[in-house]
Short mmCIF file of C-alpha atoms and ligand atoms in Angstrom, two decimals:
data_model
loop_
_atom_site.label_atom_id
_atom_site.label_comp_id
_atom_site.label_asym_id
_atom_site.label_seq_id
_atom_site.Cartn_x
_atom_site.Cartn_y
_atom_site.Cartn_z
CA MET A 1 249.69 237.20 -43.02
CA ALA A 2 250.42 236.77 -39.33
CA LEU A 3 248.68 238.99 -36.79
CA ASP A 4 251.08 241.89 -36.35
CA ILE A 5 248.93 244.15 -34.21
CA ARG A 6 248.64 242.76 -30.72
CA SER A 7 246.72 243.70 -27.60
CA ILE A 8 248.36 246.29 -25.38
CA LYS A 9 250.50 244.97 -22.54
CA GLY A 10 248.55 244.96 -19.30
CA THR A 11 245.17 244.53 -21.01
CA GLN A 12 243.26 241.26 -21.31
CA ASP A 13 240.64 239.74 -23.55
CA ILE A 14 237.97 238.02 -21.51
CA LEU A 15 237.20 235.01 -23.66
CA PRO A 16 234.00 232.92 -23.63
CA ALA A 17 235.65 230.29 -21.43
CA ASP A 18 235.89 232.91 -18.68
CA SER A 19 233.24 235.52 -19.41
CA HIS A 20 230.58 233.65 -17.42
CA LYS A 21 232.78 234.04 -14.33
CA TRP A 22 232.76 237.81 -14.82
CA GLN A 23 229.02 237.83 -15.34
CA TYR A 24 228.56 235.76 -12.21
CA LEU A 25 230.73 238.06 -10.13
CA GLU A 26 229.01 241.22 -11.37
CA GLN A 27 225.54 239.80 -10.89
CA ALA A 28 226.37 238.45 -7.44
CA PHE A 29 227.70 241.88 -6.49
CA LEU A 30 224.74 243.85 -7.85
CA SER A 31 222.17 241.60 -6.24
CA HIS A 32 224.01 241.61 -2.91
CA ALA A 33 224.18 245.41 -3.18
CA SER A 34 220.45 245.66 -3.72
CA LEU A 35 219.88 243.76 -0.44
CA TYR A 36 221.56 246.71 1.24
CA GLY A 37 219.52 249.26 -0.71
CA PHE A 38 222.27 250.34 -3.13
CA GLN A 39 221.49 251.43 -6.68
CA GLU A 40 223.82 251.19 -9.64
CA ILE A 41 225.43 254.24 -11.24
CA ARG A 42 227.33 254.23 -14.55
CA ILE A 43 229.70 257.02 -15.47
CA PRO A 44 231.86 257.92 -18.48
CA THR A 45 235.17 256.24 -19.17
CA PHE A 46 237.01 259.54 -19.52
CA GLU A 47 236.75 262.86 -17.74
CA ASP A 48 238.39 266.25 -17.54
CA ARG A 49 241.89 265.50 -16.30
CA ARG A 50 241.57 268.15 -13.57
CA LEU A 51 238.86 266.10 -11.86
CA PHE A 52 241.37 263.41 -10.94
CA ILE A 53 244.14 265.85 -10.09
CA ARG A 54 241.83 267.62 -7.69
CA SER A 55 240.25 264.55 -6.10
CA VAL A 56 242.81 261.74 -6.25
CA GLY A 57 245.54 264.28 -5.51
CA ASP A 58 248.54 265.62 -7.41
CA THR A 59 251.09 264.00 -5.08
CA THR A 60 249.70 260.47 -5.52
CA ASP A 61 251.25 257.73 -7.63
CA VAL A 62 247.98 257.44 -9.50
CA VAL A 63 248.13 261.04 -10.74
CA GLN A 64 251.90 261.48 -10.91
CA LYS A 65 252.76 258.22 -12.66
CA GLU A 66 249.79 256.11 -13.61
CA MET A 67 247.17 258.23 -15.32
CA TYR A 68 246.43 257.80 -19.03
CA THR A 69 245.99 261.35 -20.24
CA PHE A 70 245.37 262.69 -23.71
CA THR A 71 244.35 265.81 -25.55
CA ASP A 72 241.34 265.37 -27.79
CA GLN A 73 240.62 266.98 -31.16
CA GLY A 74 239.06 269.96 -29.40
CA GLY A 75 242.21 270.55 -27.36
CA ARG A 76 240.58 269.31 -24.14
CA GLU A 77 242.88 267.74 -21.55
CA LEU A 78 241.26 264.43 -20.66
CA ALA A 79 242.11 261.30 -18.71
CA LEU A 80 240.85 257.72 -18.73
CA ARG A 81 239.40 257.11 -15.28
CA PRO A 82 242.02 255.55 -12.99
CA GLU A 83 239.27 254.82 -10.43
CA GLY A 84 235.55 255.31 -9.98
CA THR A 85 235.10 257.59 -6.98
CA ALA A 86 236.10 260.91 -8.58
CA GLY A 87 233.69 260.54 -11.50
CA ILE A 88 230.84 259.42 -9.24
CA ASN A 89 231.38 262.41 -6.97
CA ARG A 90 231.27 264.71 -9.98
CA ALA A 91 228.13 262.96 -11.25
CA VAL A 92 226.20 263.23 -7.98
CA ILE A 93 226.95 266.95 -7.79
CA GLU A 94 226.25 267.61 -11.47
CA SER A 95 222.96 265.66 -11.46
CA GLY A 96 221.76 267.17 -8.20
CA LEU A 97 221.51 263.71 -6.57
CA ILE A 98 223.58 265.10 -3.74
CA HIS A 99 220.64 267.36 -2.82
CA GLY A 100 218.19 264.43 -2.68
CA PRO A 101 217.30 262.10 0.21
CA MET A 102 220.28 261.04 2.30
CA PRO A 103 222.05 258.73 2.64
CA LEU A 104 222.60 258.30 -1.07
CA LYS A 105 223.85 254.76 -1.66
CA LEU A 106 225.41 253.94 -5.02
CA CYS A 107 227.25 250.95 -6.42
CA TYR A 108 229.17 250.39 -9.64
CA THR A 109 231.05 247.89 -11.75
CA THR A 110 233.60 249.60 -13.92
CA SER A 111 236.85 249.37 -15.85
CA CYS A 112 239.81 251.51 -14.70
CA PHE A 113 243.04 252.45 -16.42
CA ARG A 114 246.45 252.92 -14.85
CA ALA A 115 249.83 252.95 -16.57
CA GLU A 116 251.45 250.58 -14.09
CA LYS A 117 254.05 247.87 -14.57
CA PRO A 118 251.97 244.83 -15.54
CA GLN A 119 252.45 241.79 -13.31
CA ALA A 120 250.32 239.12 -11.63
CA GLY A 121 247.26 240.90 -10.24
CA ARG A 122 248.30 244.26 -11.72
CA PHE A 123 246.95 245.35 -15.06
CA ARG A 124 246.74 248.55 -17.07
CA GLU A 125 243.06 248.03 -17.68
CA PHE A 126 241.40 246.41 -14.70
CA HIS A 127 237.91 246.22 -13.24
CA GLN A 128 236.40 247.29 -9.98
CA LEU A 129 233.24 246.57 -8.05
CA GLY A 130 232.58 249.46 -5.74
CA MET A 131 230.19 251.38 -3.53
CA GLU A 132 229.82 254.95 -2.32
CA VAL A 133 227.66 256.32 0.49
CA PHE A 134 226.94 260.05 0.70
CA GLY A 135 225.51 262.06 3.57
CA ALA A 136 226.33 259.70 6.47
CA GLN A 137 228.69 260.96 9.15
CA SER A 138 228.11 258.16 11.66
CA PRO A 139 230.54 255.23 11.92
CA SER A 140 227.48 253.06 11.25
CA ALA A 141 227.98 253.82 7.56
CA ASP A 142 231.65 252.76 7.73
CA ALA A 143 230.61 249.56 9.51
CA GLU A 144 227.84 248.90 6.98
CA LEU A 145 230.25 249.11 4.02
CA ILE A 146 232.79 246.86 5.71
CA SER A 147 230.05 244.44 6.66
CA PHE A 148 228.85 244.42 3.04
CA VAL A 149 232.29 243.41 1.77
CA ASP A 150 232.66 240.84 4.54
CA SER A 151 229.32 239.18 3.75
CA PHE A 152 229.80 239.44 -0.02
CA LEU A 153 233.15 237.64 0.19
CA ALA A 154 231.56 235.00 2.43
CA GLN A 155 228.67 234.61 0.01
CA LEU A 156 231.13 233.98 -2.81
CA GLY A 157 232.53 231.20 -0.65
CA LEU A 158 235.91 232.84 -0.01
CA THR A 159 237.79 232.24 3.21
CA GLY A 160 241.00 233.37 4.85
CA ILE A 161 240.64 237.04 3.94
CA SER A 162 241.76 239.46 6.60
CA LEU A 163 240.45 242.91 7.27
CA GLU A 164 242.77 245.71 8.33
CA ILE A 165 241.47 249.08 9.45
CA ASN A 166 242.96 252.38 10.47
CA SER A 167 242.01 256.00 10.96
CA ILE A 168 244.06 258.70 9.26
CA GLY A 169 242.27 261.50 11.09
CA CYS A 170 240.90 264.75 9.71
CA PRO A 171 242.67 267.87 8.39
CA THR A 172 242.77 269.25 11.95
CA CYS A 173 244.57 266.37 13.63
CA ARG A 174 246.57 265.57 10.52
CA LYS A 175 248.34 268.93 10.72
CA GLN A 176 250.20 267.85 13.85
CA TYR A 177 250.85 264.42 12.39
CA HIS A 178 252.26 265.91 9.18
CA ASP A 179 254.67 267.98 11.24
CA ALA A 180 255.86 264.87 13.09
CA LEU A 181 256.23 262.93 9.83
CA LYS A 182 258.05 265.77 8.13
CA ALA A 183 260.52 266.01 10.99
CA TYR A 184 261.07 262.24 10.92
CA PHE A 185 261.63 262.00 7.15
CA ALA A 186 263.58 265.26 6.90
CA ALA A 187 266.14 263.77 9.28
CA ARG A 188 266.49 260.79 6.89
CA LYS A 189 266.21 262.73 3.63
CA GLU A 190 269.11 261.09 1.87
CA GLN A 191 267.39 257.67 2.02
CA LEU A 192 264.20 258.84 0.28
CA CYS A 193 263.49 258.25 -3.41
CA GLU A 194 263.27 261.24 -5.76
CA THR A 195 259.46 261.27 -5.83
CA CYS A 196 259.23 261.19 -2.04
CA LEU A 197 261.71 264.05 -1.70
CA GLY A 198 259.16 266.10 -3.63
CA ARG A 199 256.38 264.87 -1.34
CA LEU A 200 258.19 265.75 1.86
CA ASP A 201 256.90 269.29 2.03
CA LYS A 202 253.62 268.94 0.21
CA ASN A 203 252.25 265.66 1.49
CA PRO A 204 254.56 263.59 3.74
CA MET A 205 251.85 260.95 4.35
CA ARG A 206 252.21 259.87 0.71
CA ILE A 207 255.72 258.65 1.55
CA LEU A 208 254.11 255.95 3.70
CA ASP A 209 252.46 254.57 0.57
CA CYS A 210 255.58 254.58 -1.62
CA LYS A 211 256.40 251.27 -3.30
CA ASN A 212 260.17 251.96 -3.21
CA PRO A 213 261.72 249.45 -0.73
CA ALA A 214 264.03 252.04 0.86
CA CYS A 215 261.11 254.39 1.54
CA GLY A 216 259.12 251.39 2.82
CA GLU A 217 261.82 250.60 5.39
CA LEU A 218 261.83 254.17 6.63
CA ALA A 219 258.03 254.22 6.71
CA ALA A 220 257.94 251.16 8.96
CA GLU A 221 259.55 253.14 11.79
CA ALA A 222 257.73 256.43 11.18
CA PRO A 223 255.31 257.99 13.71
CA VAL A 224 251.82 256.48 13.46
CA VAL A 225 248.74 258.57 12.80
CA LEU A 226 246.59 256.84 15.47
CA ASP A 227 248.72 258.55 18.13
CA TYR A 228 247.71 261.96 16.77
CA LEU A 229 243.92 261.62 16.40
CA CYS A 230 241.77 264.47 17.75
CA PRO A 231 238.95 263.50 20.19
CA ASP A 232 236.28 263.51 17.43
CA CYS A 233 238.29 261.28 15.11
CA ARG A 234 239.19 258.99 17.99
CA SER A 235 235.58 258.59 19.01
CA HIS A 236 234.56 257.94 15.37
CA PHE A 237 237.19 255.22 15.12
CA GLU A 238 236.14 253.67 18.43
CA GLY A 239 232.54 253.79 17.23
CA LEU A 240 233.51 251.83 14.13
CA CYS A 241 235.41 249.22 16.18
CA ARG A 242 232.41 248.79 18.52
CA ARG A 243 230.08 248.22 15.57
CA LEU A 244 232.43 245.73 13.91
CA ASP A 245 232.66 243.90 17.25
CA SER A 246 228.91 243.65 17.56
CA LEU A 247 228.60 242.50 13.94
CA GLN A 248 231.23 239.88 14.86
CA ILE A 249 233.52 240.95 12.04
CA SER A 250 237.13 240.31 12.93
CA TYR A 251 239.74 242.88 12.04
CA THR A 252 243.17 244.09 12.97
CA VAL A 253 244.09 247.71 13.44
CA ASN A 254 247.02 248.44 11.13
CA PRO A 255 248.30 251.98 11.73
CA ARG A 256 250.43 251.72 8.55
CA ILE A 257 247.49 251.74 6.14
CA VAL A 258 247.15 255.19 4.60
CA ARG A 259 245.72 254.28 1.16
CA GLY A 260 247.06 255.54 -2.14
CA LEU A 261 244.59 258.34 -2.80
CA ASP A 262 244.59 261.78 -1.20
CA TYR A 263 240.90 262.17 -0.64
CA TYR A 264 240.64 259.86 2.35
CA ASN A 265 240.10 260.98 5.93
CA ARG A 266 239.30 259.09 9.14
CA THR A 267 238.46 255.45 8.33
CA VAL A 268 240.59 253.54 5.85
CA PHE A 269 240.44 249.79 5.37
CA GLU A 270 241.74 246.95 3.24
CA PHE A 271 240.73 243.33 2.72
CA ILE A 272 243.76 241.17 2.09
CA SER A 273 244.07 237.64 0.78
CA GLY A 274 246.98 235.33 1.50
CA ASP A 275 246.31 233.30 -1.65
CA ILE A 276 247.40 235.49 -4.57
CA GLY A 277 250.97 236.60 -3.97
CA ALA A 278 252.28 240.16 -3.75
CA GLN A 279 249.22 242.00 -5.15
CA SER A 280 247.20 240.80 -2.18
CA THR A 281 244.81 243.70 -1.49
CA ILE A 282 241.48 242.76 -3.01
CA CYS A 283 239.53 245.67 -1.60
CA GLY A 284 240.44 249.14 -0.43
CA GLY A 285 238.23 251.87 0.87
CA GLY A 286 237.57 254.59 3.36
CA ARG A 287 235.94 257.87 4.20
CA TYR A 288 236.41 261.04 2.13
CA ASP A 289 234.32 263.66 3.88
CA GLY A 290 235.81 266.74 2.19
CA LEU A 291 235.71 265.63 -1.43
CA ILE A 292 232.18 266.66 -2.41
CA GLN A 293 232.76 270.18 -1.12
CA SER A 294 236.18 270.48 -2.72
CA LEU A 295 234.58 269.66 -6.08
CA GLY A 296 232.08 272.47 -5.65
CA GLY A 297 229.22 270.55 -4.00
CA PRO A 298 227.58 270.97 -0.59
CA ASP A 299 229.31 269.97 2.63
CA GLN A 300 228.33 266.29 2.69
CA PRO A 301 230.36 263.47 4.17
CA ALA A 302 231.03 260.40 2.03
CA LEU A 303 232.77 257.06 2.01
CA GLY A 304 233.31 254.11 -0.29
CA PHE A 305 235.39 251.16 -1.36
CA ALA A 306 236.50 249.35 -4.51
CA MET A 307 237.31 245.69 -5.05
CA GLY A 308 239.56 244.54 -7.87
CA MET A 309 237.68 241.97 -9.96
CA GLU A 310 240.82 240.41 -11.44
CA ARG A 311 242.20 239.82 -7.96
CA LEU A 312 238.86 238.51 -6.67
CA LEU A 313 238.75 236.00 -9.52
CA MET A 314 242.33 234.99 -8.75
CA VAL A 315 241.35 234.25 -5.14
CA MET A 316 238.28 232.35 -6.30
CA GLU A 317 240.46 230.27 -8.58
CA ALA A 318 243.10 229.67 -5.89
CA GLN A 319 240.41 228.54 -3.46
CA GLN A 320 238.63 226.51 -6.15
CA VAL A 321 235.36 228.23 -5.44
CA SER A 322 232.68 226.83 -7.67
CA ILE A 323 231.22 229.21 -10.22
CA PRO A 324 227.98 228.20 -11.94
CA GLU A 325 228.75 226.99 -15.46
CA ARG A 326 227.11 228.63 -18.44
CA PRO A 327 223.87 226.66 -19.07
CA PRO A 328 224.32 224.37 -22.10
CA CYS A 329 222.11 224.37 -25.15
CA ASP A 330 218.74 222.73 -24.41
CA LEU A 331 218.01 221.71 -27.97
CA TYR A 332 220.00 221.68 -31.17
CA LEU A 333 217.79 221.49 -34.26
CA ALA A 334 219.70 219.92 -37.12
CA SER A 335 218.25 220.17 -40.60
CA MET A 336 218.66 218.94 -44.16
CA GLY A 337 217.48 221.12 -47.00
CA GLU A 338 216.20 224.66 -47.27
CA GLU A 339 212.67 224.05 -46.07
CA ALA A 340 213.74 222.03 -43.04
CA SER A 341 216.27 224.71 -42.20
CA LEU A 342 213.52 227.34 -42.20
CA ARG A 343 211.36 225.16 -39.94
CA ALA A 344 214.30 224.60 -37.60
CA MET A 345 214.84 228.34 -37.36
CA THR A 346 211.22 229.12 -36.54
CA LEU A 347 210.98 226.29 -34.00
CA ALA A 348 214.19 227.53 -32.37
CA ALA A 349 212.79 231.08 -32.24
CA ASP A 350 209.55 229.87 -30.61
CA LEU A 351 211.41 227.76 -28.05
CA ARG A 352 213.59 230.72 -27.10
CA GLY A 353 210.37 232.59 -26.49
CA GLU A 354 209.60 229.94 -23.89
CA GLY A 355 212.98 230.42 -22.26
CA PHE A 356 214.90 227.50 -23.75
CA ILE A 357 218.36 227.75 -25.24
CA ALA A 358 217.82 226.58 -28.80
CA GLU A 359 220.18 226.60 -31.77
CA SER A 360 219.93 225.64 -35.40
CA ASP A 361 222.43 225.41 -38.25
CA LEU A 362 223.70 228.74 -39.60
CA ILE A 363 226.34 227.42 -41.97
CA GLY A 364 224.51 224.97 -44.24
CA ARG A 365 226.71 222.08 -43.16
CA SER A 366 226.23 218.36 -43.64
CA LEU A 367 224.08 216.55 -41.07
CA LYS A 368 227.15 214.81 -39.74
CA ALA A 369 228.92 218.12 -39.17
CA GLN A 370 225.84 219.58 -37.49
CA MET A 371 225.60 216.64 -35.07
CA LYS A 372 229.30 216.92 -34.29
CA TYR A 373 228.75 220.59 -33.42
CA ALA A 374 225.71 219.73 -31.24
CA ASP A 375 227.92 217.33 -29.33
CA LYS A 376 230.69 219.91 -28.95
CA ILE A 377 228.38 222.55 -27.49
CA GLY A 378 226.95 219.95 -25.10
CA ALA A 379 223.37 220.16 -26.37
CA ALA A 380 221.07 218.28 -23.97
CA PHE A 381 218.69 217.29 -26.79
CA THR A 382 218.90 217.13 -30.56
CA MET A 383 216.30 216.83 -33.26
CA VAL A 384 216.84 216.21 -36.96
CA LEU A 385 214.49 217.79 -39.48
CA GLY A 386 214.40 216.52 -43.04
CA GLU A 387 211.81 216.03 -45.74
CA GLU A 388 210.31 213.01 -43.98
CA GLU A 389 209.82 214.87 -40.71
CA LEU A 390 208.25 217.84 -42.47
CA GLN A 391 205.80 215.56 -44.20
CA SER A 392 204.82 213.50 -41.17
CA GLY A 393 204.77 216.58 -38.93
CA GLN A 394 206.77 214.82 -36.25
CA ALA A 395 210.36 214.14 -35.40
CA SER A 396 212.41 212.25 -32.92
CA LEU A 397 213.82 214.13 -29.94
CA ARG A 398 217.05 212.59 -28.69
CA ASN A 399 218.31 212.89 -25.15
CA MET A 400 222.06 213.13 -25.78
CA ALA A 401 223.03 211.88 -22.31
CA THR A 402 220.93 208.71 -22.27
CA GLY A 403 220.48 208.13 -26.00
CA GLU A 404 216.71 207.80 -25.41
CA THR A 405 214.44 209.12 -28.13
CA VAL A 406 210.82 210.14 -28.13
CA THR A 407 208.67 211.08 -31.11
CA VAL A 408 207.09 214.52 -30.83
CA PRO A 409 204.90 216.65 -33.11
CA LEU A 410 206.72 219.57 -34.76
CA ASP A 411 205.13 221.99 -32.43
CA SER A 412 207.09 224.22 -30.09
CA ASP A 413 204.64 223.72 -27.19
CA GLU A 414 204.92 219.94 -27.47
CA ILE A 415 208.71 220.09 -27.69
CA ALA A 416 208.80 222.53 -24.79
CA ARG A 417 206.73 220.12 -22.69
CA GLN A 418 209.31 217.36 -23.26
CA LEU A 419 212.15 219.72 -22.35
CA TYR A 420 210.29 220.83 -19.20
CA ASN A 421 209.85 217.17 -18.22
CA ARG A 422 213.58 216.73 -18.49
CA ASP A 423 214.14 219.81 -16.33
CA LEU A 424 211.74 218.48 -13.73
CA GLN A 425 213.54 215.14 -13.71
CA ASP A 426 216.87 216.91 -13.18
CA LEU A 427 215.33 218.88 -10.38
CA THR A 428 213.69 215.93 -8.67
CA SER A 429 216.51 213.40 -9.01
CA GLY A 430 218.32 213.63 -5.72
CA LEU A 431 215.24 214.79 -3.80
CA ASP A 432 213.39 212.33 -1.59
CA LEU A 433 209.65 211.87 -1.73
CA SER A 434 208.84 214.14 1.21
CA GLN A 435 210.84 217.02 -0.31
CA LEU A 436 209.03 216.49 -3.58
CA MET A 437 205.62 216.57 -1.88
CA GLY A 438 206.68 219.75 -0.12
CA MET A 439 207.65 221.39 -3.41
CA MET A 440 204.43 220.36 -5.09
CA SER A 441 202.27 221.76 -2.31
CA GLU A 442 204.03 225.17 -2.48
P1 ATP B 1 247.79 248.71 -4.94
O1 ATP B 1 248.38 249.06 -3.63
O2 ATP B 1 247.68 247.23 -5.18
O3 ATP B 1 248.41 249.44 -6.09
P2 ATP B 1 245.74 250.70 -4.85
O4 ATP B 1 245.81 251.26 -3.49
O5 ATP B 1 246.37 251.43 -5.97
O6 ATP B 1 246.26 249.19 -4.87
P3 ATP B 1 242.92 251.25 -5.10
O7 ATP B 1 243.12 252.47 -5.88
O8 ATP B 1 242.48 251.35 -3.70
O9 ATP B 1 244.23 250.35 -5.21
O10 ATP B 1 241.93 250.27 -5.88
C1 ATP B 1 241.07 249.35 -5.23
C2 ATP B 1 241.35 247.94 -5.66
O11 ATP B 1 241.46 247.86 -7.07
C3 ATP B 1 242.67 247.37 -5.18
O12 ATP B 1 242.54 246.90 -3.86
C4 ATP B 1 242.90 246.25 -6.15
O13 ATP B 1 242.15 245.11 -5.80
C5 ATP B 1 242.37 246.82 -7.42
N1 ATP B 1 243.48 247.37 -8.25
C6 ATP B 1 244.10 248.57 -8.12
N2 ATP B 1 245.03 248.74 -9.08
C7 ATP B 1 244.97 247.61 -9.85
C8 ATP B 1 245.65 247.18 -11.03
N3 ATP B 1 246.57 247.94 -11.62
N4 ATP B 1 245.34 245.96 -11.54
C9 ATP B 1 244.40 245.19 -10.97
N5 ATP B 1 243.72 245.54 -9.87
C10 ATP B 1 243.98 246.73 -9.32
MG1 MG B 2 248.17 251.24 -7.00
#
């Protein structure tokens, strides 16, 4: 029978040929994050739907159009997380972390769910790498996050990614700006899409983020928020620019960036790649000083960002950035007969204990089929165990690249020594004598 139940549109299987790239990206991110003193947080996949309505905002595309919501067996209204920030904010309040030492610096790798139209770089289940900082009002924190992303992208070997920043002010200065925007859009009401008509009174800034081309054209000529910043917001923004200048991070100020989520205030930023087509924003972030309090926590400022892993991997692919390959099998132990198979299994187990990748036959195949498999998985060495080897207590270890063989006792330490020798040779080939002496004296 043919497979008649398929994966859901906009979701992806990450197959073994690619999963090492995901592991690499996550590990690179987490270890880079620890250099900056960030610790990982993991939160649930679904939450009370109201959490997202209250934090992401009920006039946003994410909440109005993209959220996967459901009612569970207990009649609870739930939603799959469309992003990480809301859940992390809830978690730091609920756990009391928000009352601990400040700044609180958290990072995460997570899946997110949005019912969007699937296309290149836009999925319904996608993955983010992100960070949140709590309790830091100074623009130093904004600069630190931006500098993290900048250096992480450089460490991955990516180039040609531009940084755009903006300030969208605070509730005080935004009041005046909203009035100006409202007046501007109200005079052009008939050109707005249906959704934006609804936003006009409640949240006119959301119109600037609308994906409808007609709204986009109007937005391009709309008043810009930078002209309306209050003195405090202006000085915060200038403080950020000064810090980015001294960190030698180049950026452009783009007064059109408002970000798609309601919780932002002051700093917003995006990292954009020219290599992956229309879905070009690989990272978006900003400050959200009022969110913790609006969720029932103390008055603590906060900020964060999220990078889309699918888009990052697309840029890495487009730029042919090298990703370490999965290490191949060190030794494949082929066997003939029950007893040899048992010995192969125990030797493999002991070698794994010493850190080697070792495999033995699990199917009971012919020797020929086992050797074919060893070749397919790229085993560096093979060893065949049969009655003769068991009796003599030794077997021949074959280097699959050179064809060389060496006879070794059936002892995991002895085999390990041979495999180590090979590793050392790999390490030292390509080094000159003085480098080698240096390594040996360390
Ligand atoms: P966009 O304007 O592309 O819809 P967004 O403003 O909705 O992005 P954020 O909510 O800020 O995106 O999410 C941060 C990052 O997550 C984005 O910059 C992007 O890299 C990634 N991202 C967002 N939505 C998707 C998606 N549907 N599929 C893949 N990646 C996504
Ligand atoms: Mg979006």
